[in-house]
Tab-separated table of C-alpha atoms in Angstrom:
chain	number	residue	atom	x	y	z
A	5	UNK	CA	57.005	184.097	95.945
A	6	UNK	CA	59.274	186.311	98.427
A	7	UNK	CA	61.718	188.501	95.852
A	8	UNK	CA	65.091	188.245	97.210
A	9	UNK	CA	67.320	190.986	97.653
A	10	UNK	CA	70.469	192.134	95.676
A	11	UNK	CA	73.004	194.255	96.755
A	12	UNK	CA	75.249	196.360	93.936
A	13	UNK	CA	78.591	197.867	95.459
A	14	UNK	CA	79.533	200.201	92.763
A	15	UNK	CA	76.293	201.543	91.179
A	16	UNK	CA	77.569	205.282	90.260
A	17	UNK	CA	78.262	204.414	86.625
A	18	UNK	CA	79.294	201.478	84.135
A	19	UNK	CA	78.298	197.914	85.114
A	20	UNK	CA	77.066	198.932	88.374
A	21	UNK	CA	74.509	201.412	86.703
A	22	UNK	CA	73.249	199.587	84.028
A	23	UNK	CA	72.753	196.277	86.124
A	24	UNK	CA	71.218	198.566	88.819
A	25	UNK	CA	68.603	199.647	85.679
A	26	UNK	CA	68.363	196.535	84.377
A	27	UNK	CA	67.125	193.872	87.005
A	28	UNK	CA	63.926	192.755	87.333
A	29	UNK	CA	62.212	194.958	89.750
A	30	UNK	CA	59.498	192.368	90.228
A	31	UNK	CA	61.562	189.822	91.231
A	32	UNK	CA	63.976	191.629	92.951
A	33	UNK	CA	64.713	194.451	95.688
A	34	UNK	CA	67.414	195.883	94.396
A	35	UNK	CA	69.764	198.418	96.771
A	36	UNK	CA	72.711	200.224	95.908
A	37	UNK	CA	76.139	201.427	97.184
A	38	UNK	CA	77.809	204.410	95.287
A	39	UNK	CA	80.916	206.522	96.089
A	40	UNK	CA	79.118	210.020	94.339
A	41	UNK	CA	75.995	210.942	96.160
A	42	UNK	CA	76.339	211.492	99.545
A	43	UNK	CA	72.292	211.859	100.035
A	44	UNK	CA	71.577	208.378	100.894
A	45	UNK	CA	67.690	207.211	100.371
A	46	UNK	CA	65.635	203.962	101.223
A	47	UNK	CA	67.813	201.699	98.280
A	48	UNK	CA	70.975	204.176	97.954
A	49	UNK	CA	73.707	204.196	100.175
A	50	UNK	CA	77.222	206.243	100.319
A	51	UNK	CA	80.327	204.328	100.277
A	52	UNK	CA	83.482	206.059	99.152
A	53	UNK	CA	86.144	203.347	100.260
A	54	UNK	CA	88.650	205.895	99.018
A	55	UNK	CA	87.652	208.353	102.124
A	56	UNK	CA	87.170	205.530	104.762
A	57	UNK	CA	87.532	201.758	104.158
A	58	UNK	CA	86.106	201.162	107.183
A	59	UNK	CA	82.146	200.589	106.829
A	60	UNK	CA	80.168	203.174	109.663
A	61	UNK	CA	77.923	201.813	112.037
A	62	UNK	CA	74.607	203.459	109.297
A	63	UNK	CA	75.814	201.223	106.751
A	64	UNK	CA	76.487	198.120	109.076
A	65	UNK	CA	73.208	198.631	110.101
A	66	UNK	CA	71.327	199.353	106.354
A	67	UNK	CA	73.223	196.279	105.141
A	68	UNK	CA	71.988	194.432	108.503
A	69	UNK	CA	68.364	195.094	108.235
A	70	UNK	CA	67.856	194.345	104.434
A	71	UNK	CA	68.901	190.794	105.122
A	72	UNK	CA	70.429	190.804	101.533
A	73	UNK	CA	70.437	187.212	99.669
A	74	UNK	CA	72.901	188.468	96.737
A	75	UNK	CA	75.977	191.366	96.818
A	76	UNK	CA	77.337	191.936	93.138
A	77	UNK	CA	80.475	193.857	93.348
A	78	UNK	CA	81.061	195.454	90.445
A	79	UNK	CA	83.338	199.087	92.620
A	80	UNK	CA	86.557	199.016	90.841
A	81	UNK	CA	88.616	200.889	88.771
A	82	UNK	CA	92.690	202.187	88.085
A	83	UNK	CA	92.487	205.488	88.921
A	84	UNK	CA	94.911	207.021	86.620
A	85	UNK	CA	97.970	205.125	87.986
A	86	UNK	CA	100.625	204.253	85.337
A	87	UNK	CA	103.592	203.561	87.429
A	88	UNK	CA	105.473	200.442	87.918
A	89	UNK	CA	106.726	202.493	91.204
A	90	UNK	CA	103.648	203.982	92.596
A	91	UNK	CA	103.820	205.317	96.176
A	92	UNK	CA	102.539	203.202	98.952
A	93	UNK	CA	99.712	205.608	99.769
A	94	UNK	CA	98.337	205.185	95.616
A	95	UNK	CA	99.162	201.638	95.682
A	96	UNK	CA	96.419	201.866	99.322
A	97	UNK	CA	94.193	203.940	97.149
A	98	UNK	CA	93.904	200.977	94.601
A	99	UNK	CA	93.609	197.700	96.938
A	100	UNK	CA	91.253	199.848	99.014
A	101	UNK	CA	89.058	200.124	95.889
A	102	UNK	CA	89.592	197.167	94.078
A	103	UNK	CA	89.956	194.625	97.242
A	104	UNK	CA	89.581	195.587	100.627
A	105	UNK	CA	86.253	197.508	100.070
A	106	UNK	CA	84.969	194.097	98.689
A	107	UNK	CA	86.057	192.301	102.024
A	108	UNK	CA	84.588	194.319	104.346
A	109	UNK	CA	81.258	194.788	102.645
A	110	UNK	CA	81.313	190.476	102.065
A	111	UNK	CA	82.608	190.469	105.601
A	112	UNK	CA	79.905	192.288	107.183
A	113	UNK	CA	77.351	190.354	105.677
A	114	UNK	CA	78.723	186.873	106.425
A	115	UNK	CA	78.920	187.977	109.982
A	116	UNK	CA	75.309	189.251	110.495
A	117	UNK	CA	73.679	186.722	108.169
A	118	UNK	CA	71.619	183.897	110.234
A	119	UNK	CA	73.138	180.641	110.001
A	120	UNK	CA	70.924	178.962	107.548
A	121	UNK	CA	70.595	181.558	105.047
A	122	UNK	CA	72.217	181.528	101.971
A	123	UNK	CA	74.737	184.229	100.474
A	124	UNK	CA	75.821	184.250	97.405
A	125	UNK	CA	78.670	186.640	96.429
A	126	UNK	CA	79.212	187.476	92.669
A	127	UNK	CA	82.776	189.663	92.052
A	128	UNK	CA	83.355	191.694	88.925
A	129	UNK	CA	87.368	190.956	88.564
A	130	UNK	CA	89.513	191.910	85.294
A	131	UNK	CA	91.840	189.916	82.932
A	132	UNK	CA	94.061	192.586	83.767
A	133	UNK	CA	94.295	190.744	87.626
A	134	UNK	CA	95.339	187.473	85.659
A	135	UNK	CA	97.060	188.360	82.593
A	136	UNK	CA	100.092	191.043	81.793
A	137	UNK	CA	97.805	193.851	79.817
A	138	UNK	CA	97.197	196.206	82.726
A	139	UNK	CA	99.736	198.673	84.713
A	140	UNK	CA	101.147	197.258	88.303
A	141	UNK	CA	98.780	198.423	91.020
A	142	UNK	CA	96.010	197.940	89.437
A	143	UNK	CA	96.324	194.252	87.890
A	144	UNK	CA	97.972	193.229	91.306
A	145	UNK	CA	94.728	194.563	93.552
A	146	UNK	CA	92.131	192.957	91.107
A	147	UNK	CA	94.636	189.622	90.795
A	148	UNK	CA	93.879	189.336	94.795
A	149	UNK	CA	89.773	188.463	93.906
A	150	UNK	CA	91.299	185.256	92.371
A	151	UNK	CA	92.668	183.751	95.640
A	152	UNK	CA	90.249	185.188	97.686
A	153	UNK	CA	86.942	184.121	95.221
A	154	UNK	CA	88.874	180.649	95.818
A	155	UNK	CA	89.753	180.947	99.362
A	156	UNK	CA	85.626	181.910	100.262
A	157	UNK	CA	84.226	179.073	98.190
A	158	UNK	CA	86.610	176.694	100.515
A	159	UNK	CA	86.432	177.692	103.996
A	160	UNK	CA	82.890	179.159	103.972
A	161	UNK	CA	80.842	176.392	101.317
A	162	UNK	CA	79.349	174.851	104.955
A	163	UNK	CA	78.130	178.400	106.013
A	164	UNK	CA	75.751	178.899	103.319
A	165	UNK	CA	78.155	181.279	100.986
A	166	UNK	CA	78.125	180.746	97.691
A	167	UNK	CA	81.360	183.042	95.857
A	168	UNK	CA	81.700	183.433	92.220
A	169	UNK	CA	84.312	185.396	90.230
A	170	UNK	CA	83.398	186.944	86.622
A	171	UNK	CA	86.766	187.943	84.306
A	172	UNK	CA	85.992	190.398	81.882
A	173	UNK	CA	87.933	192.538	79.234
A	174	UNK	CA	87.452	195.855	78.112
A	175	UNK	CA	83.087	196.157	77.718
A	176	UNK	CA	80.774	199.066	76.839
A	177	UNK	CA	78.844	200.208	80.008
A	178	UNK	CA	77.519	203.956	80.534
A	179	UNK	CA	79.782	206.249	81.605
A	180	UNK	CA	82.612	203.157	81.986
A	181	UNK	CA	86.347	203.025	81.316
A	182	UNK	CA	85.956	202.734	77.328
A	183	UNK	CA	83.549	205.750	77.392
A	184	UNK	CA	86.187	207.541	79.166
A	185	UNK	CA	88.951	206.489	76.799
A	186	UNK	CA	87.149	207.838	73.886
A	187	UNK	CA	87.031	211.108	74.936
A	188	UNK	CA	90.992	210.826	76.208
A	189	UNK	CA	92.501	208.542	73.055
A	190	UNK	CA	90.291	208.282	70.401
A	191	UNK	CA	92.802	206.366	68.647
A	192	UNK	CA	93.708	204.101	70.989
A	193	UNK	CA	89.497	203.636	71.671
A	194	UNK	CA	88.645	203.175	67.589
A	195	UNK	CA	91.350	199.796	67.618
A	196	UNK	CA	90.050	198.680	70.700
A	197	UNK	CA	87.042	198.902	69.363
A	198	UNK	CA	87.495	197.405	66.007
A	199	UNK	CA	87.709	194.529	68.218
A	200	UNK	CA	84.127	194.660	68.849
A	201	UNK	CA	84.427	194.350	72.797
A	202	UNK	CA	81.405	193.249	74.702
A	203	UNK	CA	78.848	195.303	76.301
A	204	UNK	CA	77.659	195.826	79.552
A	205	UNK	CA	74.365	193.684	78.461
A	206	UNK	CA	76.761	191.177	77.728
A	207	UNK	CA	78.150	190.672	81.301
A	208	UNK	CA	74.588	191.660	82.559
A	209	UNK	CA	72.996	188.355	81.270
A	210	UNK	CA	76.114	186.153	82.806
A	211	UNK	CA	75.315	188.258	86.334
A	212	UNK	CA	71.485	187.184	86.068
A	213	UNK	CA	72.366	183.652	85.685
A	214	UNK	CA	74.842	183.925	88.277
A	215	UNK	CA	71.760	184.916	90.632
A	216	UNK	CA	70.089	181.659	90.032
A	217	UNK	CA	70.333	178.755	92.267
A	218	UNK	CA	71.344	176.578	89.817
A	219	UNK	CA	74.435	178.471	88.839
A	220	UNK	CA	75.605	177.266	92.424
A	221	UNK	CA	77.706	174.629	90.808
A	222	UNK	CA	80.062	177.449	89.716
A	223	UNK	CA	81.161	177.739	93.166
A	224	UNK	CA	84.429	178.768	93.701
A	225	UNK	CA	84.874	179.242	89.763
A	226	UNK	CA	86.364	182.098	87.627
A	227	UNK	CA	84.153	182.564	85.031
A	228	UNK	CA	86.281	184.324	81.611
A	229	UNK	CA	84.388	186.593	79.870
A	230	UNK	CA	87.184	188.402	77.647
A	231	UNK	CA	86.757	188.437	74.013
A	232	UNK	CA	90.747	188.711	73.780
A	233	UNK	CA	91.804	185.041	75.049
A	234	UNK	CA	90.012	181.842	75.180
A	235	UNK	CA	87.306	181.431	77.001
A	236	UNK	CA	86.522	179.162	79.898
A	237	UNK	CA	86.105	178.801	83.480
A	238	UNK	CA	88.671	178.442	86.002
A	239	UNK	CA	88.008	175.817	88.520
């Protein structure tokens, strides 16, 4: 049986990194994009959509020639930014990250896919983009993957592309945004945690399912994963 290939935008650390360790590397070829090593290899490939949204014509071309089957975006992230006023050029920073990096990387592969073969698109969103417990720029550049996860499953459904949206919480992941908090707030980290958030495994198991072809069904669906409201998918 041919493995089919998955693509991981955002495999530096968290999600990213532990789905990147975890797939099945007998079923799948598994390639990377990551914004902190600049030494790309045969699977690895720079992408700092921070420095350049734009993709270069090397990564147009390594995304080309792997004729990839799945792309699991799991690149996101706040950045620090607290204000309700940020500057435009922050407020770029974060929809470049969060959004637009996501759209041209799906973009270029719907374009240079052959007709008949099938993409299917799995996005790594954030309750924060559909409920009030984030700060501005951020929950308003991950609220875009709603629209857009539904927008793709409409228009593009008789192309062969399959999108999915996953809504998590706060999760433990190496090196991810709770890992980060406690070393910043302990305090605030030990009652988040007393919560008992998910881990990374967690989402991970969701992600493989989401890679089978009977998960196709889901098309067009927001699937919640937060521990901190009911769960449920959004059709």
């Amino acid at each position: 049986m041919k493995k089919e290939t998955v693509l991981i935008n955002g495999c530096s650390t968290g999600l990213g990194f532990d789905l990147f360790k975890s797939l099945d590397k007998k079923k799948y070829n598994i390639l990377g994009l990551t914004s902190k090593i600049k030494n790309n290899s045969k699977n690895i490939y720079y992408y700092n959509p921070r420095e350049e949204i734009n993709l270069s014509s090397n990564l147009e071309l390594f995304l080309k020639k792997n004729s990839i089957d799945h792309v699991v975006h799991c690149a996101g992230g706040g950045l620090g930014y607290r204000s309700s006023t940020l500057e435009i050029e922050k407020l770029k920073d974060l929809f470049n990250l969060n959004f637009f990096s996501i759209y041209q990387i799906n973009r270029s592969l719907i374009l240079n896919k052959k007709k008949k073969k099938k993409l299917n698109i799995i996005m790594v969103g954030s309750l924060a983009g559909i409920e009030t417990v984030g700060y501005l720029g951020y929950s308003a550049a991950k609220g875009v993957l709603f629209s857009y996860n539904k927008n793709l499953s409409k228009y593009l459904r008789k192309e062969n592309v399959i999108s999915k949206l996953i809504i998590p919480s706060f999760f433990h992941s190496t090196g991810g945004s709770l890992d980060r908090l406690k070393k910043r707030k302990p305090l605030i980290f030990r009652e988040i945690n007393k919560k008992k958030p998910l881990s990374s495994n967690d989402l991970i198991k969701t992600i493989i399912y989401l890679l089978k072809k009977d998960s196709d069904i889901l098309n067009g669906s927001s699937i919640n994963l937060s521990k901190f409201m009911s769960t449920g998918v959004y059709f």
